[in-house]
PDB file of C-alpha atoms and ligand atoms in Angstrom:
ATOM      1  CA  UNK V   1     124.345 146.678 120.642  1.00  0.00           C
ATOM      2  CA  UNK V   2     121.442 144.099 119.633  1.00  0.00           C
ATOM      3  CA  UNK V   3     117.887 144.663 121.203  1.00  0.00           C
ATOM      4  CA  UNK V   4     116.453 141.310 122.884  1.00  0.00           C
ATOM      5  CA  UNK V   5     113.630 141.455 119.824  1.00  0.00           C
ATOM      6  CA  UNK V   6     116.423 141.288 117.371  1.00  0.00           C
ATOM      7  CA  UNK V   7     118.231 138.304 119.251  1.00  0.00           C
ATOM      8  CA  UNK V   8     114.535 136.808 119.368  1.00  0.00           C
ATOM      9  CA  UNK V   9     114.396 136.874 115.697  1.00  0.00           C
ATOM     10  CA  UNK V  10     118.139 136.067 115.161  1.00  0.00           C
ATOM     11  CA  UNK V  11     117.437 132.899 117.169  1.00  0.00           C
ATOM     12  CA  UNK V  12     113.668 132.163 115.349  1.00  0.00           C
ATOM     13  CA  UNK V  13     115.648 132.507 112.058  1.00  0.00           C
ATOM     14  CA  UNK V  14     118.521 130.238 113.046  1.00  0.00           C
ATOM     15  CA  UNK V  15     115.145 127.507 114.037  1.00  0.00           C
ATOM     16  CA  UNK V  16     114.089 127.923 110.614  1.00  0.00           C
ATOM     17  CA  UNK V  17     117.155 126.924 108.746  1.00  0.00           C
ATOM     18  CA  UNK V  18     117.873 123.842 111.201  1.00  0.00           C
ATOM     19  CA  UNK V  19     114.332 122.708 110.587  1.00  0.00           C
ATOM     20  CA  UNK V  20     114.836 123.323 106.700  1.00  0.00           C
ATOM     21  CA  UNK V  21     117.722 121.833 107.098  1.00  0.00           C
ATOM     22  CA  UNK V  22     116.240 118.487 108.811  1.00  0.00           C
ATOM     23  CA  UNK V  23     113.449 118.545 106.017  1.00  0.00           C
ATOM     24  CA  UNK V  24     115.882 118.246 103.301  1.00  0.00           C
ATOM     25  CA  UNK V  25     118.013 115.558 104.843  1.00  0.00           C
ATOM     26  CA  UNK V  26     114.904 113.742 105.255  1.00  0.00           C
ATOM     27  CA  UNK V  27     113.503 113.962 102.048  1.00  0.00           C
ATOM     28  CA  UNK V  28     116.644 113.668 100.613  1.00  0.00           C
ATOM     29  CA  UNK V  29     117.283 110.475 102.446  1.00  0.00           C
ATOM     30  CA  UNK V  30     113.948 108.793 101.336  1.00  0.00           C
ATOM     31  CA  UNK V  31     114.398 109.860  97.792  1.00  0.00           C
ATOM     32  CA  UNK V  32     117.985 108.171  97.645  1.00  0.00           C
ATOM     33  CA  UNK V  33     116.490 105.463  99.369  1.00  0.00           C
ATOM     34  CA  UNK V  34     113.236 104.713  96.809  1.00  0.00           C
ATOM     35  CA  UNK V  35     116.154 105.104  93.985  1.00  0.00           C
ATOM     36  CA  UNK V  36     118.661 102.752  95.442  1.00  0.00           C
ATOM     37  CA  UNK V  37     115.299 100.370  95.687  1.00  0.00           C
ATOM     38  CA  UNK V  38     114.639 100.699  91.889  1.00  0.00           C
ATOM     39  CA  UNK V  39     118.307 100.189  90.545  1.00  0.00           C
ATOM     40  CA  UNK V  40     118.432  97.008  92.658  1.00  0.00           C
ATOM     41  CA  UNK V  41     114.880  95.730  91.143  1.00  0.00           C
ATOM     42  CA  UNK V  42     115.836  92.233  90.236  1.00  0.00           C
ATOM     43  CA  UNK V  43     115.358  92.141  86.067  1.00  0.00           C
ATOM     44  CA  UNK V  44     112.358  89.745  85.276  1.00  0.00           C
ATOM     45  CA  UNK V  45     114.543  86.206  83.793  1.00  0.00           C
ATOM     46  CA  UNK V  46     114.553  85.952  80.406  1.00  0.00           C
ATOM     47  CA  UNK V  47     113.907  83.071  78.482  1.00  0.00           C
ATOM     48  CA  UNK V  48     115.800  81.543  75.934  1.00  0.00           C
ATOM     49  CA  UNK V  49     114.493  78.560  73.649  1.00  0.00           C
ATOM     50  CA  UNK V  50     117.809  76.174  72.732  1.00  0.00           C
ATOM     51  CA  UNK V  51     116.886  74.121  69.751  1.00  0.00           C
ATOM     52  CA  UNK V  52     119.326  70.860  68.773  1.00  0.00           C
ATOM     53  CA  UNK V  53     118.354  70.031  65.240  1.00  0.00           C
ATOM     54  CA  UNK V  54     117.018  66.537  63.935  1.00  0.00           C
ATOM     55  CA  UNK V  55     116.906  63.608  66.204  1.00  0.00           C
ATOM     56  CA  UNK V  56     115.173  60.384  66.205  1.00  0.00           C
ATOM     57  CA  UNK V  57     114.921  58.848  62.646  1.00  0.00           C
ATOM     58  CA  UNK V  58     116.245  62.293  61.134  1.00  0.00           C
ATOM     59  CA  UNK V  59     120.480  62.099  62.205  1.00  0.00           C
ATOM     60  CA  UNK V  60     120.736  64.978  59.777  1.00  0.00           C
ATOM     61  CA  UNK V  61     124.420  65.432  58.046  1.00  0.00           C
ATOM     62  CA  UNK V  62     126.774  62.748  58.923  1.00  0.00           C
ATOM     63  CA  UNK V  63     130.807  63.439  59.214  1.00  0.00           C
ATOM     64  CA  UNK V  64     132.850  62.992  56.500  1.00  0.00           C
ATOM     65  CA  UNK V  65     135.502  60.464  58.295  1.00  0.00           C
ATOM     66  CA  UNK V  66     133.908  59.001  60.792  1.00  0.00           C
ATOM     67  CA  UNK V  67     130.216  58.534  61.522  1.00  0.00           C
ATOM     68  CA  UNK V  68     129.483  61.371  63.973  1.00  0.00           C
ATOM     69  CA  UNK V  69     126.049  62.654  63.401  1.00  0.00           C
ATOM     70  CA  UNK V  70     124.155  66.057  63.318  1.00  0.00           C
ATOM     71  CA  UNK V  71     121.754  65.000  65.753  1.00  0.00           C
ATOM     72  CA  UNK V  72     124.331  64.287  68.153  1.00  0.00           C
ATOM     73  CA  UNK V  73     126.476  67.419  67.837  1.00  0.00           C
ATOM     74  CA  UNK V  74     123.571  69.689  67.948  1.00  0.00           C
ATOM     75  CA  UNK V  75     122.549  68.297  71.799  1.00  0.00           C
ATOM     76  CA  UNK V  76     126.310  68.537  72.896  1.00  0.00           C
ATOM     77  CA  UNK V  77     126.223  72.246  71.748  1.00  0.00           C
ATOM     78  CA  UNK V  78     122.362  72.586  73.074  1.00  0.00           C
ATOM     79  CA  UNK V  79     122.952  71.001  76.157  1.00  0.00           C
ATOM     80  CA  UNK V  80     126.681  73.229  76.641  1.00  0.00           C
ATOM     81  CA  UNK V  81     125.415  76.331  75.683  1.00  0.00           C
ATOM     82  CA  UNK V  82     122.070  75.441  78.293  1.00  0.00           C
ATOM     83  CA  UNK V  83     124.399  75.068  81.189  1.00  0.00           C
ATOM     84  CA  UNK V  84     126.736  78.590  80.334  1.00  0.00           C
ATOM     85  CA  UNK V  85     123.256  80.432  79.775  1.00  0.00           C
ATOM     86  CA  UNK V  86     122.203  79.242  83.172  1.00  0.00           C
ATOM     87  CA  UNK V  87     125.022  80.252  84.951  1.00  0.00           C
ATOM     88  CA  UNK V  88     124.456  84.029  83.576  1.00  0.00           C
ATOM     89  CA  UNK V  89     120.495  83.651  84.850  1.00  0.00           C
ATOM     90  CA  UNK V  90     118.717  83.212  81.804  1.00  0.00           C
ATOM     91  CA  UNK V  91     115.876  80.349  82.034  1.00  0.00           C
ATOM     92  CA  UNK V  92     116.536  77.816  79.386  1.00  0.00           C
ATOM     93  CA  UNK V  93     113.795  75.508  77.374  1.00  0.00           C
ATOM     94  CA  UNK V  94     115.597  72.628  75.004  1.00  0.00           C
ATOM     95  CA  UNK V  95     113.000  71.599  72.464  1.00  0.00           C
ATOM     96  CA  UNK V  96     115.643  68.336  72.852  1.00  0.00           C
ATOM     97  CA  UNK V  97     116.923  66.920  75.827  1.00  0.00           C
ATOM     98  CA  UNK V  98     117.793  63.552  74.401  1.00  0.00           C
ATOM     99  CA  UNK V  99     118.797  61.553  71.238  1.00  0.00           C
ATOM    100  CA  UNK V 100     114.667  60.715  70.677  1.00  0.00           C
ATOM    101  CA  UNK V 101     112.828  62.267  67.360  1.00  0.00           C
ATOM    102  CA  UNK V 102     110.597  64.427  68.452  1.00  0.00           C
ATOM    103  CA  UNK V 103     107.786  63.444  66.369  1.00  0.00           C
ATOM    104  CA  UNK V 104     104.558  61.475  67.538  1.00  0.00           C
ATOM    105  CA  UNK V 105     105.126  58.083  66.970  1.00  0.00           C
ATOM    106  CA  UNK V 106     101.859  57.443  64.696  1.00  0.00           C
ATOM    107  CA  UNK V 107     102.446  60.780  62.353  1.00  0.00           C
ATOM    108  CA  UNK V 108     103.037  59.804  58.479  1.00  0.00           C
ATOM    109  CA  UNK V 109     104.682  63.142  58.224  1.00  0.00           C
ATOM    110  CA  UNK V 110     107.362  62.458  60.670  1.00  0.00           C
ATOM    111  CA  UNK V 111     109.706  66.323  59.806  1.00  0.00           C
ATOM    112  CA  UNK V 112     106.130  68.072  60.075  1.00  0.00           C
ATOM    113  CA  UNK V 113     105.245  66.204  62.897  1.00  0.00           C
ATOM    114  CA  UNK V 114     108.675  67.156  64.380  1.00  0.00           C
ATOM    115  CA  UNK V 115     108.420  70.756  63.543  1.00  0.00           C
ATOM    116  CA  UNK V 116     104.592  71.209  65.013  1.00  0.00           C
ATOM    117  CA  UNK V 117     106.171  69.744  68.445  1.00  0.00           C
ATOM    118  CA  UNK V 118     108.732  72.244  68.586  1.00  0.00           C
ATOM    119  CA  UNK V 119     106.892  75.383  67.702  1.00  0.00           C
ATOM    120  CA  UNK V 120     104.458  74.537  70.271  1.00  0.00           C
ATOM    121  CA  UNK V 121     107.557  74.616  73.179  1.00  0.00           C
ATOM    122  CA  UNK V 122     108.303  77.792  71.616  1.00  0.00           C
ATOM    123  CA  UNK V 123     105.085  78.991  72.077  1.00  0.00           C
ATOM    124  CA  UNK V 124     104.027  77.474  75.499  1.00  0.00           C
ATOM    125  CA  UNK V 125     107.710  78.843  76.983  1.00  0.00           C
ATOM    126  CA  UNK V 126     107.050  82.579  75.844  1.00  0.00           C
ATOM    127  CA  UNK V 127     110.482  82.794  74.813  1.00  0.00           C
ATOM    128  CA  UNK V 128     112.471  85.867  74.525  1.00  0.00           C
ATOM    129  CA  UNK V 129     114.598  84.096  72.065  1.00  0.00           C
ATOM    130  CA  UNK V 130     115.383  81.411  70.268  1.00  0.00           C
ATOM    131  CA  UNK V 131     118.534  79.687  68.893  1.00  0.00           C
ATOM    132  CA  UNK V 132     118.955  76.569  66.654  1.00  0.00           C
ATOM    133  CA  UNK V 133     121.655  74.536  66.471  1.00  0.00           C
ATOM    134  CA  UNK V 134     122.567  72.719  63.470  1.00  0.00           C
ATOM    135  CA  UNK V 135     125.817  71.342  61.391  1.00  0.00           C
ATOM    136  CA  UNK V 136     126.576  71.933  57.539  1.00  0.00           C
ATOM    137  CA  UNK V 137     127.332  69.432  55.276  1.00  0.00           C
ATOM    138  CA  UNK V 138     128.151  70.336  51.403  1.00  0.00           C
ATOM    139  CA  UNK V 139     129.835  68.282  48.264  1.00  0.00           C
ATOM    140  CA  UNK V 140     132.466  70.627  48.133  1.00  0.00           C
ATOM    141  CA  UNK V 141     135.182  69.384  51.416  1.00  0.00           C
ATOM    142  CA  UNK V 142     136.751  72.694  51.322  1.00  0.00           C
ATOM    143  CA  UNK V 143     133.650  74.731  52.448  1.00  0.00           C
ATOM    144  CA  UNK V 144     133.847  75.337  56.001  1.00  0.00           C
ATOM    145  CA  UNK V 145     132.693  78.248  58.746  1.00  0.00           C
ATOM    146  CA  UNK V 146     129.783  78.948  60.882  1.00  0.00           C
ATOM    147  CA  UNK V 147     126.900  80.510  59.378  1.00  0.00           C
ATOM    148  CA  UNK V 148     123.748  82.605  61.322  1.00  0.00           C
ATOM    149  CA  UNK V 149     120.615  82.730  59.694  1.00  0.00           C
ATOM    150  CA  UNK V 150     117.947  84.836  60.364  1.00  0.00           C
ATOM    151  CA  UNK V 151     113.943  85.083  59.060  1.00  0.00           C
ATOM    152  CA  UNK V 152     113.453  87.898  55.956  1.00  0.00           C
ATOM    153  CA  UNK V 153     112.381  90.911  57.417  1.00  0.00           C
ATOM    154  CA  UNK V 154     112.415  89.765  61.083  1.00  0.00           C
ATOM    155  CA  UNK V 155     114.322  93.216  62.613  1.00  0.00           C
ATOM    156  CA  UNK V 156     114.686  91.485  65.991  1.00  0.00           C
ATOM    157  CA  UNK V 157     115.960  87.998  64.202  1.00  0.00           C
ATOM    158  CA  UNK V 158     118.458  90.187  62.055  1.00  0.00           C
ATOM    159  CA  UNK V 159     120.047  92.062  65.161  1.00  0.00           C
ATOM    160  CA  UNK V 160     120.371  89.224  67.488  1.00  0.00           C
ATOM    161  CA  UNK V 161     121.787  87.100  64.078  1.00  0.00           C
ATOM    162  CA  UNK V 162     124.383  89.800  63.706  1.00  0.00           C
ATOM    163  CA  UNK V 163     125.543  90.067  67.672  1.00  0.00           C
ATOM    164  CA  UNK V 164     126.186  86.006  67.152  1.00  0.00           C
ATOM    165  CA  UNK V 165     127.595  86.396  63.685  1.00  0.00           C
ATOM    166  CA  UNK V 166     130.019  88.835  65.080  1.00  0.00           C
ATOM    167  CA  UNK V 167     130.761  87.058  67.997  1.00  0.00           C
ATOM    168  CA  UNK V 168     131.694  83.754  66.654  1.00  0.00           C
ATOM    169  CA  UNK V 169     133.959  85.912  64.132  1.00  0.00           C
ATOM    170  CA  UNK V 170     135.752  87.390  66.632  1.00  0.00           C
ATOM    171  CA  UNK V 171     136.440  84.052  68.522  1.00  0.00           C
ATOM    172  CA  UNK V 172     136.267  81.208  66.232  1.00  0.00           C
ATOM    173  CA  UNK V 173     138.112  81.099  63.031  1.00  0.00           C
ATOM    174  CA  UNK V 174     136.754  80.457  59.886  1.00  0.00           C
ATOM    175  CA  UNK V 175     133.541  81.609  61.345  1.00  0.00           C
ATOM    176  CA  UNK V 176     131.193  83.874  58.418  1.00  0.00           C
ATOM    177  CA  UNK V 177     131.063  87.628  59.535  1.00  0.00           C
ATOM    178  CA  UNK V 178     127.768  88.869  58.318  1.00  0.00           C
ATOM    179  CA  UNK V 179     124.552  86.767  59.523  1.00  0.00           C
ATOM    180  CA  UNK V 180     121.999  85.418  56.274  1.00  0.00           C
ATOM    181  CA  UNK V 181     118.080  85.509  55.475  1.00  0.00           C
ATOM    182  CA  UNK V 182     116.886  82.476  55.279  1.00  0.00           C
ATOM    183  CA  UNK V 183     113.323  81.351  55.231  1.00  0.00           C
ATOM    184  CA  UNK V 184     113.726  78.092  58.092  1.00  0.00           C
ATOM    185  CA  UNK V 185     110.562  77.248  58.907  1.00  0.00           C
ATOM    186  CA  UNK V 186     111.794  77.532  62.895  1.00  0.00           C
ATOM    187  CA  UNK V 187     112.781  81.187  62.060  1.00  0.00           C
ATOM    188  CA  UNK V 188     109.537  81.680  60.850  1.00  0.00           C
ATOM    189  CA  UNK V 189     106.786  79.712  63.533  1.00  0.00           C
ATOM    190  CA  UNK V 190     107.201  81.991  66.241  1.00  0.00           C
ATOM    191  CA  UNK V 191     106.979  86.064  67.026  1.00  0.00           C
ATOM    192  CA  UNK V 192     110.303  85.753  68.969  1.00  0.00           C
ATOM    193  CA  UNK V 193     113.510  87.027  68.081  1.00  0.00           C
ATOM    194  CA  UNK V 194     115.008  83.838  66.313  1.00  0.00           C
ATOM    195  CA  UNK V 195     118.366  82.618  64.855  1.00  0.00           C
ATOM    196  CA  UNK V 196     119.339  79.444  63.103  1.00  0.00           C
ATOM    197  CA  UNK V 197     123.499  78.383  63.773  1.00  0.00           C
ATOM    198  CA  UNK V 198     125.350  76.436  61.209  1.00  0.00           C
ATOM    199  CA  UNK V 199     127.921  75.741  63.492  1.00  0.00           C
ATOM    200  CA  UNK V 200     130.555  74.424  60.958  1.00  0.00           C
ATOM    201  CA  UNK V 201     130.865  72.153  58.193  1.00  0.00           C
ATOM    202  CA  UNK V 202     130.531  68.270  58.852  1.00  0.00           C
ATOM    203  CA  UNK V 203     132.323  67.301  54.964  1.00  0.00           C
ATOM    204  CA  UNK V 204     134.973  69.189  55.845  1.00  0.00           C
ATOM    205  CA  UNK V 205     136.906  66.810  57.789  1.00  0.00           C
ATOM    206  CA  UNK V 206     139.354  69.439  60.053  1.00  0.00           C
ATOM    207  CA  UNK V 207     135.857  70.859  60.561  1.00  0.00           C
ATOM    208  CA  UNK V 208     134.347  68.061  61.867  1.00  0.00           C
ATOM    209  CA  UNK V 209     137.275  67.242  63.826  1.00  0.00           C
ATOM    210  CA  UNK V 210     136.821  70.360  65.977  1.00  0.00           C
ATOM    211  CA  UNK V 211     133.390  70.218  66.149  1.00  0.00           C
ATOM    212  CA  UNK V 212     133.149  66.741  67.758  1.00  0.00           C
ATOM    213  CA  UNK V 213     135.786  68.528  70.556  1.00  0.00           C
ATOM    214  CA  UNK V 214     135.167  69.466  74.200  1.00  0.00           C
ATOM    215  CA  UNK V 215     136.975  71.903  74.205  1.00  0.00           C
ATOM    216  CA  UNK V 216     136.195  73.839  70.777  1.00  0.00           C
ATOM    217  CA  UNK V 217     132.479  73.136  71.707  1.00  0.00           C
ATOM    218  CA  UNK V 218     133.045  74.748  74.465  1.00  0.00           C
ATOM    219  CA  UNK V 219     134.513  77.605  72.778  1.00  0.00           C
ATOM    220  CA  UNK V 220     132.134  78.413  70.516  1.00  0.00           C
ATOM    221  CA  UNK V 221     129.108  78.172  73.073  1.00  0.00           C
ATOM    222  CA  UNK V 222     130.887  81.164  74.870  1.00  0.00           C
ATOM    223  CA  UNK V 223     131.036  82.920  71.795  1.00  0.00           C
ATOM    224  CA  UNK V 224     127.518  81.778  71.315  1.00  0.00           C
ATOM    225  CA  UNK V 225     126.178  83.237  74.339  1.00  0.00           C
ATOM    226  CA  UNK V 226     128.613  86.420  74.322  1.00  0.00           C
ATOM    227  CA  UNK V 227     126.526  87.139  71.778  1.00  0.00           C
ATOM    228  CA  UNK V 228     123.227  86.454  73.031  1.00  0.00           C
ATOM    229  CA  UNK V 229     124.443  88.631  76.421  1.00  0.00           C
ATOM    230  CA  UNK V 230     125.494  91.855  73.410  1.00  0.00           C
ATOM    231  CA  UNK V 231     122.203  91.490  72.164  1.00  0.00           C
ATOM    232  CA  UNK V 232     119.957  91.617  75.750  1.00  0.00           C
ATOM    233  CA  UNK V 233     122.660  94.430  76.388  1.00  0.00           C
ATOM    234  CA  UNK V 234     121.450  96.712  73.641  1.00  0.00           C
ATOM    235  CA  UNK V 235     117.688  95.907  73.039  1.00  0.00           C
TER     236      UNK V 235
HETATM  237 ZN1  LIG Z   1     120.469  70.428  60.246  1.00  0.00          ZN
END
């Protein structure tokens, strides 16, 4: 038999552990709550700088059997691989939007002209990276394959240049698997992580057959930003 002081402190005990209990539900609840708040913090956009080689005056290579130019393929891969890096969030800069050089008008150095203009939209976009887009052309028709280059000693440049390099090897043939240093003065103007894209060889004419296509243009621009999405995955 239990004395009524016992029962007293039975039942004071019992309040205890139901308040204890409350507490930690509480806090529990607000913890899980400030956590599910941070994982859902949107991510601040990044911002990618798409660069379309030559324009104006400058056409760059030309094809081998028929008179597509640089200048032109490099905006259809700009402006493609602009609209597929929208639609995964990024914020995209072109340093091109149109066929128009983009050198002042009254330079005598037109190219450094050209080059000044682009580093500053590098610059004034704060860019988290930036890609150029260009087409090969060599005497030799048999060369062919896309080529990444990267700035010497650029550790940022080299590991984005080798998440596109292996990319486009994966997904478009011919395509070179290990990235190159090269000292492109667009590689070279600007702190951010920067890569240069041969994206296939203009004298070779199957080459230049698939790079004036839709759909292989398409193609590669996914493989393009696949691995531009690798790279933002890992660093
Ligand atoms: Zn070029």
């Amino acid at each position: 038999m239990f004395s009524k002081g016992h029962k007293f402190f039975v039942l004071k005990k019992r309040w205890v552990a139901v308040i204890l209990l409350a507490l930690l539900i509480v806090f529990g609840c607000v913890i899980c709550t400030s956590a599910i708040k941070t994982s859902i913090q949107p991510k601040p956009t990044r911002c990618i700088v798409i660069d379309a080689g030559h324009g104006g005056i400058d056409g760059g290579a030309i094809g081998e059997t028929t008179d597509v130019t640089e200048a032109y393929l490099n905006l259809q891969f700009a402006l493609k691989l602009k609209k597929l890096c929208e639609e995964y969030g990024f914020k995209v800069v072109l340093t091109r939007k149109d066929m128009k050089g983009l050198y002042s008008l009254f330079a005598k150095n037109k190219k450094k002209s050209e080059m000044q203009k682009r580093k500053e939209i590098i610059e004034k976009s704060a860019a988290d990276l930036v890609v150029s887009i260009h087409m090969n052309s060599f005497g030799l028709s048999t060369a062919r394959g896309a080529q990444v280059y990267y700035a010497p000693e650029s550790e940022s440049g080299k590991k984005l240049a080798t998440s596109v390099q292996v990319a486009l090897h994966d997904e478009i043939e011919y395509a070179k698997l290990t990235p190159k240093e090269e000292e492109f003065y667009l590689l070279l103007c600007s702190s951010a992580p920067s890569i240069l894209v041969e994206c296939g060889f203009l004298s070779n004419p199957e080459e230049e057959q698939l790079l004036s296509s839709q759909d292989y243009q398409t193609k590669f621009c996914y493989a393009l930003l696949y691995g531009i999405l690798k790279y933002f995955a890992i660093n």
